[in-house]
C-alpha atoms as one frame of an Amber mdcrd trajectory, in Angstrom:
protein
 214.879  82.065 -11.488 211.260  82.213 -12.761 208.511  82.075 -10.141 206.356
  78.997  -9.768 202.658  79.954 -10.172 201.520  76.919  -8.164 203.766  77.779
  -5.218 202.730  81.417  -5.388 199.044  80.472  -5.370 199.628  78.097  -2.466
 201.397  80.816  -0.504 198.523  83.240  -1.111 195.986  80.586  -0.069 197.960
  79.765   3.092 198.171  83.438   3.974 194.447  83.913   3.462 193.688  80.843
   5.606 195.959  82.126   8.378 194.300  85.540   8.266 190.852  83.956   8.377
 191.867  81.815  11.346 193.247  84.838  13.189 190.004  86.724  12.546 188.039
  83.765  13.900 190.142  83.636  17.060 189.997  87.408  17.572 186.186  87.407
  17.337 185.580  84.302  19.452 184.901  85.969  22.804 181.737  85.343  24.820
 179.352  88.297  25.127 177.009  88.475  28.109 173.602  90.158  27.991 171.650
  90.823  31.180 169.752  93.413  33.172 171.692  96.390  34.600 171.368  94.809
  38.057 171.085  91.026  38.273 169.205  89.190  41.029 170.760  88.148  44.325
 171.404  84.446  44.886 170.254  83.589  48.432 172.633  86.130  49.939 174.831
  89.084  49.105 176.194  87.907  45.764 174.309  88.568  42.562 173.997  86.320
  39.554 176.592  88.395  37.730 178.915  88.261  40.761 179.080  84.472  40.718
 179.513  84.392  36.955 182.465  86.769  37.172 184.164  84.929  40.020 183.312
  81.268  39.343 182.573  80.891  35.630 185.793  81.760  33.778 184.594  80.138
  30.566 181.973  82.888  30.389 183.704  85.916  31.920 187.493  85.595  32.008
 189.260  87.936  29.576 191.378  85.101  28.171 189.318  81.942  28.705 185.825
  83.208  27.858 185.825  82.304  24.198 184.787  79.556  21.839 187.163  78.948
  18.945 185.798  76.391  16.472 188.031  73.572  15.348 190.036  74.428  12.246
 188.653  71.184  10.799 185.068  72.345  11.473 185.230  76.089  10.800 181.661
  76.735   9.602 178.287  76.663  11.329 177.088  73.847   9.084 180.100  71.648
   9.839 179.766  72.369  13.560 176.071  71.483  13.426 176.369  68.347  11.312
 179.409  66.834  12.979 177.448  65.108  15.754 175.268  63.399  13.146 178.338
  62.449  11.112 179.916  60.759  14.137 176.701  58.985  15.042 176.255  57.790
  11.461 179.198  55.467  12.034 177.649  53.956  15.139 176.039  55.116  18.355
 178.669  56.544  20.664 178.687  55.221  24.226 180.614  57.851  26.122 178.870
  57.318  29.471 176.988  54.559  31.278 173.338  54.911  32.272 170.928  53.093
  34.530 167.338  53.406  33.335 164.346  53.939  35.577 160.852  53.940  34.067
 158.158  56.070  35.682 154.450  56.143  34.855 152.443  59.358  34.594 148.902
  59.734  35.864 147.464  59.089  32.391 149.549  55.948  31.904 152.399  57.497
  29.939 155.955  56.218  30.353 159.036  58.392  30.862 162.548  56.981  30.921
 164.991  58.436  33.433 168.586  57.584  32.568 170.785  58.032  35.624 174.543
  58.463  35.399 176.676  57.195  36.935 174.703  53.986  37.603 173.779  53.565
  41.271 176.247  50.710  41.705 179.008  53.245  40.980 177.401  56.160  42.833
 175.059  54.996  45.619 172.145  57.214  46.614 173.135  60.250  48.673 172.380
  63.986  48.920 174.790  65.290  46.293 173.458  67.796  43.709 171.624  66.496
  40.657 171.630  67.918  37.145 168.563  67.080  35.035 169.030  67.058  31.250
 166.360  67.422  28.547 167.107  66.307  24.980 166.197  67.979  21.696 163.799
  67.043  18.899 163.253  63.249  18.708 166.470  62.752  20.679 167.396  61.126
  23.954 170.183  60.319  26.375 172.232  58.739  23.565 172.789  62.076  21.790
 176.435  63.109  21.602 175.791  66.580  23.069 173.966  65.040  26.037 176.647
  62.446  26.716 179.443  65.014  26.464 177.756  67.116  29.153 177.038  64.121
  31.391 180.652  62.999  31.147 181.912  66.424  32.224 179.425  66.849  35.072
 180.030  63.412  36.592 183.839  63.603  36.478 186.288  65.315  38.824 186.170
  67.903  40.267 182.351  68.022  40.146 181.111  64.450  40.693 177.476  65.460
  40.274 174.694  62.966  39.787 172.902  63.399  36.447 169.620  62.174  35.037
 168.358  62.481  31.470 164.599  62.747  30.976 163.666  60.669  27.916 160.150
  61.661  26.906 157.348  59.383  25.758 158.385  57.220  22.823 161.966  58.554
  22.711 165.298  56.759  23.189 163.733  53.314  23.321 161.000  54.250  25.816
 157.809  52.382  24.955 154.846  54.541  24.043 152.021  53.514  26.378 149.483
  56.240  25.517 148.328  57.767  22.226 150.382  60.935  22.756 154.115  61.364
  22.205 155.611  64.604  23.538 155.981  68.140  22.259 158.066  71.259  22.861
 155.703  72.604  25.502 154.542  69.433  27.256 155.656  70.654  30.668 153.287
  68.422  32.633 155.466  65.399  31.857 158.618  67.309  32.699 157.116  68.514
  35.977 156.109  64.950  36.782 159.696  63.820  36.258 161.072  66.657  38.401
 158.624  65.846  41.203 159.652  62.184  41.081 163.338  63.080  41.290 162.638
  65.412  44.233 160.691  62.711  46.072 163.510  60.212  45.576 166.245  62.685
  46.557 164.513  65.251  48.810 167.797  66.734  50.135 169.520  67.135  46.768
 169.691  70.474  44.979 168.523  70.391  41.360 169.603  72.282  38.244 168.020
  71.718  34.845 169.572  71.816  31.358 167.644  71.789  28.096 168.889  71.545
  24.521 167.104  72.945  21.465 163.424  71.879  21.703 164.183  70.600  25.204
 165.474  74.089  26.023 162.148  75.577  24.939 160.337  73.063  27.139 162.314
  73.639  30.338 162.253  77.417  29.824 158.478  77.324  29.552 158.319  75.154
  32.675 160.536  77.489  34.703 158.454  80.488  33.620 155.199  78.730  34.483
 156.503  77.850  37.946 157.686  81.382  38.714 158.739  81.819  42.338 157.521
  78.295  43.176 160.018  76.620  40.857 161.671  73.661  42.633 164.901  74.024
  40.630 167.853  76.062  41.855 168.690  77.213  38.320 168.188  76.349  34.667
 170.389  76.359  31.577 169.149  76.698  28.010 171.373  75.666  25.091 170.500
  76.597  21.486 166.916  77.535  22.314 164.517  78.324  19.427 162.479  80.690
  21.668 159.782  81.079  18.969 158.586  77.724  17.612 156.752  79.130  14.595
 159.621  81.367  13.552 162.146  78.567  13.976 160.016  76.114  11.993 159.561
  78.649   9.215 163.289  79.450   9.182 164.134  75.780   8.629 161.787  75.733
   5.634 163.294  78.798   3.956 164.317  77.836   0.389 168.047  77.502   0.869
 170.220  74.621  -0.252 171.170  73.567   3.281 167.573  73.698   4.503 166.188
  71.756   1.547 168.836  69.048   1.498 170.196  68.911   5.064 168.310  70.372
   8.016 164.644  70.035   7.110 164.838  66.427   5.824 167.087  65.317   8.691
 164.814  66.735  11.387 161.663  65.510   9.671 163.166  62.039   9.286 163.600
  61.805  13.061 159.994  62.816  13.673 158.595  60.454  11.048 160.696  57.622
  12.465 159.053  58.205  15.856 155.596  58.293  14.300 156.083  55.101  12.314
 157.549  53.310  15.310 154.554  54.201  17.486 151.841  54.545  14.865 149.589
  51.779  16.170 149.504  53.218  19.684 148.963  56.776  18.442 145.983  55.648
  16.391 144.220  54.411  19.559 143.518  58.013  20.581 140.182  59.834  20.305
 141.239  61.772  17.177 141.345  59.987  13.822 144.664  60.812  12.176 144.780
  61.277   8.408 147.314  58.531   7.761 147.389  59.043   3.981 148.168  62.736
   4.348 150.752  61.964   7.046 152.722  59.751   4.659 152.975  62.744   2.292
 154.392  65.114   4.932 157.241  67.225   3.581 157.940  69.674   6.437 158.038
  69.982  10.211 155.102  72.388  10.137 153.037  69.789   8.258 154.001  67.200
  10.883 152.822  69.529  13.640 149.674  70.346  11.650 148.660  66.732  11.010
 150.008  65.002  14.124 151.168  67.162  17.038 148.286  69.622  17.026 145.701
  66.872  16.464 146.973  64.538  19.172 147.298  67.300  21.773 144.040  69.099
  20.970 145.342  72.295  19.370 143.440  73.937  16.518 146.423  73.705  14.199
 150.210  74.027  14.111 150.036  77.788  14.554 147.954  77.375  17.710 150.469
  74.828  19.057 153.430  77.116  18.310 151.739  80.199  19.747 150.811  78.591
  23.054 154.119  76.781  23.624 156.877  79.142  22.471 158.935  79.806  25.582
 159.807  83.485  25.020 156.421  84.607  26.354 157.061  82.806  29.659 160.539
  84.205  30.274 159.460  87.448  31.995 158.060  85.252  34.802 161.279  83.330
  35.489 162.413  83.806  39.093 165.442  81.513  39.377 168.964  81.977  37.946
 168.728  81.253  34.233 171.650  80.975  31.813 171.145  80.756  28.058 173.954
  79.778  25.686 173.368  80.679  22.046 175.530  80.861  18.921 174.967  83.775
  16.578 175.606  81.489  13.599 173.035  78.852  14.647 171.423  77.749  11.359
 168.448  76.061  13.037 167.524  78.709  15.632 168.411  82.060  14.006 169.681
  84.742  16.365 167.074  87.277  15.207 164.492  85.445  17.328 166.402  85.821
  20.613 164.215  87.838  23.031 166.940  90.360  23.814 164.630  92.827  25.565
 163.615  90.139  28.058 167.237  89.304  28.835 167.910  93.011  29.400 164.919
  93.466  31.706 164.568  90.309  33.821 167.353  90.311  36.467 167.244  86.518
  36.772 168.394  85.941  33.192 171.814  85.971  31.548 172.441  85.335  27.863
 175.879  84.101  26.791 176.355  84.798  23.097 179.102  83.265  21.004 179.831
  84.188  17.417 180.409  80.566  16.418 179.124  77.146  17.439 176.296  76.281
  15.074 173.363  74.331  16.487 174.453  72.063  19.350 177.932  71.965  17.858
 180.579  73.897  19.786 183.374  71.541  18.717 186.786  72.877  19.752 188.234
  69.776  18.139 186.607  66.650  16.699 186.734  65.096  20.166 186.154  68.060
  22.492 183.005  70.151  23.000 183.157  73.597  24.579 179.757  74.058  26.200
 180.082  71.367  28.921 182.700  73.598  30.602 180.569  76.714  31.160 177.613
  74.492  32.013 179.598  72.677  34.724 181.058  75.922  36.081 177.607  77.483
  36.320 176.066  74.422  37.987 178.906  74.315  40.503 178.555  78.023  41.273
 174.811  77.710  41.801 175.201  74.681  44.072 177.874  76.547  46.064 175.610
  79.533  46.670 172.224  77.919  47.338 170.811  75.861  50.166 168.983  72.528
  49.895
């Protein structure tokens, strides 16, 4: 009986797909990078000790792996899937109760608490503080997925998302928005949370640009940091290098990442333009409307509004990698080697190997803020929750 070329080709394709999937699974383990001896956590156990005993998603021989969904096998699909879901309508995975706080200069920050206080009355339970990425907010899918995991059994933590000036529906009440190193606003929010819940232990999480911000804050605070620990997810580490990487002349940068990220920034600017123009610096509005890149946005808006000489000055002074040697609390970073927005070549590996308070969890896959095990399940909330729980178990109020 003669062979069927179509069936033969299909069989070859199926075999190749199966082999590719097996390779993906075999290379999906989590790799940890840290100093030869990690710091002690208020007692006999070290940071590595608690990771090995209480964070199986990061250290267990079988469970410490991220395997991307077969439907989302590439970094680009992992990265874009959140936006694809949100394109069909804002997802409401969790409920929030908003509290508005006013900074000393009249700025407004929105704190979105979950669960709402009617569901979880005020008490001394631990609190996890979340910081969103570029032009984001508490509505982002990656934020909601983490909040849902942290507030459910067996953890039942209280969470609060810090929505910065002008973001997530927060009214802009000064001429400045926020930026990736604006730690004074973040510190103000942390101090407010501490004053409202003085007996609660606090852990901070930051995503993407928010990860850069909280990392800088933790480094600035050093031994005086009021947080028990911090977690960085998909951190750019070097703002200039990350911005330049997004503008490299590739198809996906030109038609996907750069325009999508710039669109979010320009939407913020246009929404708050009148208030921003009340500041002491005259913005070049004609040039702003011709902006074609994130660096141009930071050159014409961010650096001008915040008093930096230019975008390079802003990037240089606010990139978090330079502050990481001064971190003195347990610090976990989760990074995907295939992140198309924050390339792995900018990870400060030497700092992770030298500072005993830091641990880097590297995955081969995940993209940028993706980590989709299936279209409805994200991986990173699990190690985040395990780490928070371990830290709360081994620290005092």
